Tab-separated table of C-alpha atoms in Angstrom:
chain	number	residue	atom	x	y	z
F	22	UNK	CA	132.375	46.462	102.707
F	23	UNK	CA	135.772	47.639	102.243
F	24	UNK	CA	136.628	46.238	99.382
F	25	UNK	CA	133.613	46.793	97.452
F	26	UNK	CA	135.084	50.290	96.396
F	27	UNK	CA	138.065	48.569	95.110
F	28	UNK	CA	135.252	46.272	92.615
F	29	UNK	CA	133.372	49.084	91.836
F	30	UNK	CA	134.075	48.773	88.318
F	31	UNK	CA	135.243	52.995	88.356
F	32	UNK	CA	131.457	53.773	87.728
F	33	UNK	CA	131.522	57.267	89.626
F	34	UNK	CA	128.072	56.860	89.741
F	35	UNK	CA	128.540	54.311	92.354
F	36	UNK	CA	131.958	54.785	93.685
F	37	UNK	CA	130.682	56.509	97.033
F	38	UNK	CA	128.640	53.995	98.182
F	39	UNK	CA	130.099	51.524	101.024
F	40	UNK	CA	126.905	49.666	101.930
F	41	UNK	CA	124.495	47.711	100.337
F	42	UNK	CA	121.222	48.846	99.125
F	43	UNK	CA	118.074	46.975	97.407
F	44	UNK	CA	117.865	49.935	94.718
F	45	UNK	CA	121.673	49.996	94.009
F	46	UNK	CA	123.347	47.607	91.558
F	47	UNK	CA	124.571	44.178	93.025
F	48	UNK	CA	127.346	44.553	95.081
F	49	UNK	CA	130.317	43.095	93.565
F	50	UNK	CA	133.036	41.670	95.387
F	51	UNK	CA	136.262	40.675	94.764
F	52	UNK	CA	140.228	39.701	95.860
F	53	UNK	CA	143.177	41.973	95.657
F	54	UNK	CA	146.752	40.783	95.849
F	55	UNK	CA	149.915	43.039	95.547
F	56	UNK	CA	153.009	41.638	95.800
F	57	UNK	CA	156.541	41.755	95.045
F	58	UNK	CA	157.777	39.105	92.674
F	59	UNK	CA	161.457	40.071	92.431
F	60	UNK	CA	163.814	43.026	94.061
F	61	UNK	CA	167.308	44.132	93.384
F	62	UNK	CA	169.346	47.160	94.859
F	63	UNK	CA	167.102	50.067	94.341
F	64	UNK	CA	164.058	48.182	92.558
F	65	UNK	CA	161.662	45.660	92.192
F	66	UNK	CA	159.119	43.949	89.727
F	67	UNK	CA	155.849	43.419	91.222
F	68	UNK	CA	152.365	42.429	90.195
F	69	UNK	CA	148.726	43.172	91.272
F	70	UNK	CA	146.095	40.764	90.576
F	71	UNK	CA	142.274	41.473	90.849
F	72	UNK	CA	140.148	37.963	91.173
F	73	UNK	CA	135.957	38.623	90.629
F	74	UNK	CA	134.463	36.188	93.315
F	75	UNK	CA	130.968	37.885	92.665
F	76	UNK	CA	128.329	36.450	90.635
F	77	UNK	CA	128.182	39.732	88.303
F	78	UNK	CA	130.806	40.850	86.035
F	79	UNK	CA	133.230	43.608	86.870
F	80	UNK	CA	133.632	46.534	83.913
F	81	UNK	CA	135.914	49.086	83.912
F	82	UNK	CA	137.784	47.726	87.176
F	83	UNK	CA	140.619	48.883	88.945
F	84	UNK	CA	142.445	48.573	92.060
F	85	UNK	CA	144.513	51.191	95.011
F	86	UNK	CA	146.641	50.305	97.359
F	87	UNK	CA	149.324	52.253	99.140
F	88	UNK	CA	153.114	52.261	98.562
F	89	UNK	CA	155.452	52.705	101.577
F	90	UNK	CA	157.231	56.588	101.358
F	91	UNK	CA	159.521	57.208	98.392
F	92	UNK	CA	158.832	53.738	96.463
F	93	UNK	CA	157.774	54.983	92.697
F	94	UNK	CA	156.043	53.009	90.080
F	95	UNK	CA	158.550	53.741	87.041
F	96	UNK	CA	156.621	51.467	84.372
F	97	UNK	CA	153.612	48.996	84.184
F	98	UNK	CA	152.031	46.364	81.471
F	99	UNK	CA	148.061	44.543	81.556
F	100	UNK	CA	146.976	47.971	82.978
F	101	UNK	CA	147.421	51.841	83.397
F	102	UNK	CA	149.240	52.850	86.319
F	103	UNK	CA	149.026	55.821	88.222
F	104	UNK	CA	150.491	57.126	91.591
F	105	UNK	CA	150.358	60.615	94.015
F	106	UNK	CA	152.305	59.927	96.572
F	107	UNK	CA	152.045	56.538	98.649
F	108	UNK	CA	148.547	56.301	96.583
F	109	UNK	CA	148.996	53.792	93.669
F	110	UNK	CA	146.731	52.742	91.399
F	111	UNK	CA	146.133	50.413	88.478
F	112	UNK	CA	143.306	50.238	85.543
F	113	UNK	CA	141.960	47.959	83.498
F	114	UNK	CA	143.263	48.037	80.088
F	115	UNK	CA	140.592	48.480	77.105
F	116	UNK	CA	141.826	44.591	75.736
F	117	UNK	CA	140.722	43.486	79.113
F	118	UNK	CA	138.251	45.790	81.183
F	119	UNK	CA	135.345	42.823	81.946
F	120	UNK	CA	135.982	40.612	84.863
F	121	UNK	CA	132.998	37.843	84.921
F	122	UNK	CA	132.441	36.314	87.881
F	123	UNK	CA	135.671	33.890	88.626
F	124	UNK	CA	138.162	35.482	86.240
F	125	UNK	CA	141.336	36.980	87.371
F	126	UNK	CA	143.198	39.762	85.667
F	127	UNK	CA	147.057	40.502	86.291
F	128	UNK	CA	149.141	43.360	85.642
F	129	UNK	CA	152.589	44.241	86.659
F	130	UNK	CA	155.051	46.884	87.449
F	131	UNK	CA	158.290	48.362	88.085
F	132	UNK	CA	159.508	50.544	90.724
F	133	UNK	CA	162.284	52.711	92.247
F	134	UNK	CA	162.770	51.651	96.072
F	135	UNK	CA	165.375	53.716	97.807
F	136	UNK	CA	166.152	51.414	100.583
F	137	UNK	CA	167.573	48.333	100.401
F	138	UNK	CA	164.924	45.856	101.704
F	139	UNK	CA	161.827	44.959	99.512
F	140	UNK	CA	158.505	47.645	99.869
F	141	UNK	CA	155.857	45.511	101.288
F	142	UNK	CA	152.423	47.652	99.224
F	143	UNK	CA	149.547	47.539	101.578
């Protein structure tokens, strides 16, 4: 389960694991979207939005995908971004770190993008 990493809910404790287990927590699952909602010579706005389709609640969630070369994040808003590299990465915010089970949380970004077509994040 791929994905079940991303919905992990940042609990260390059970960030390594990738497969199911009866003594480990329920695993939670959820859907990731990153997209670009707007670009312009040089930059973008884009947003990344984390749905819970689990039947547990999500804490502390937050979500990685990777950027292509040389695209920066330069400022973000619902969230606490973070990159190294291609690696980017997004955090709940305190106002809003619970996902129950059907909720959606979205949070948004800037960036730098030094060629002229939109990055596509994967």
């Amino acid at each position: 389960m791929p994905d079940s990493q991303l919905c992990s809910g940042g609990n260390p404790k059970y960030a390594a694991y990738d497969k199911p287990r009866a003594d480990w927590p329920a695993t939670t699952v959820c859907t990731v979207t990153v997209k670009v909602d707007t670009s312009w010579q040089g930059g973008f706005q884009a947003s990344v939005t984390i749905k819970n389709t689990g039947t547990t609640p999500i804490d502390d969630w937050y979500v990685s995908w990777t950027m292509p070369s040389g695209v920066t994040i330069s400022q973000g808003w619902n969230g606490t971004f973070m990159q190294s590299g291609t690696t980017a990465m997004v955090h709940a915010p305190s106002w809003n770190s619970t996902l129950a089970p059907g909720a959606t949380a979205t949070a948004g970004f800037l960036g730098s993008n030094p060629s002229s077509s939109p990055p596509t994040p994967t």
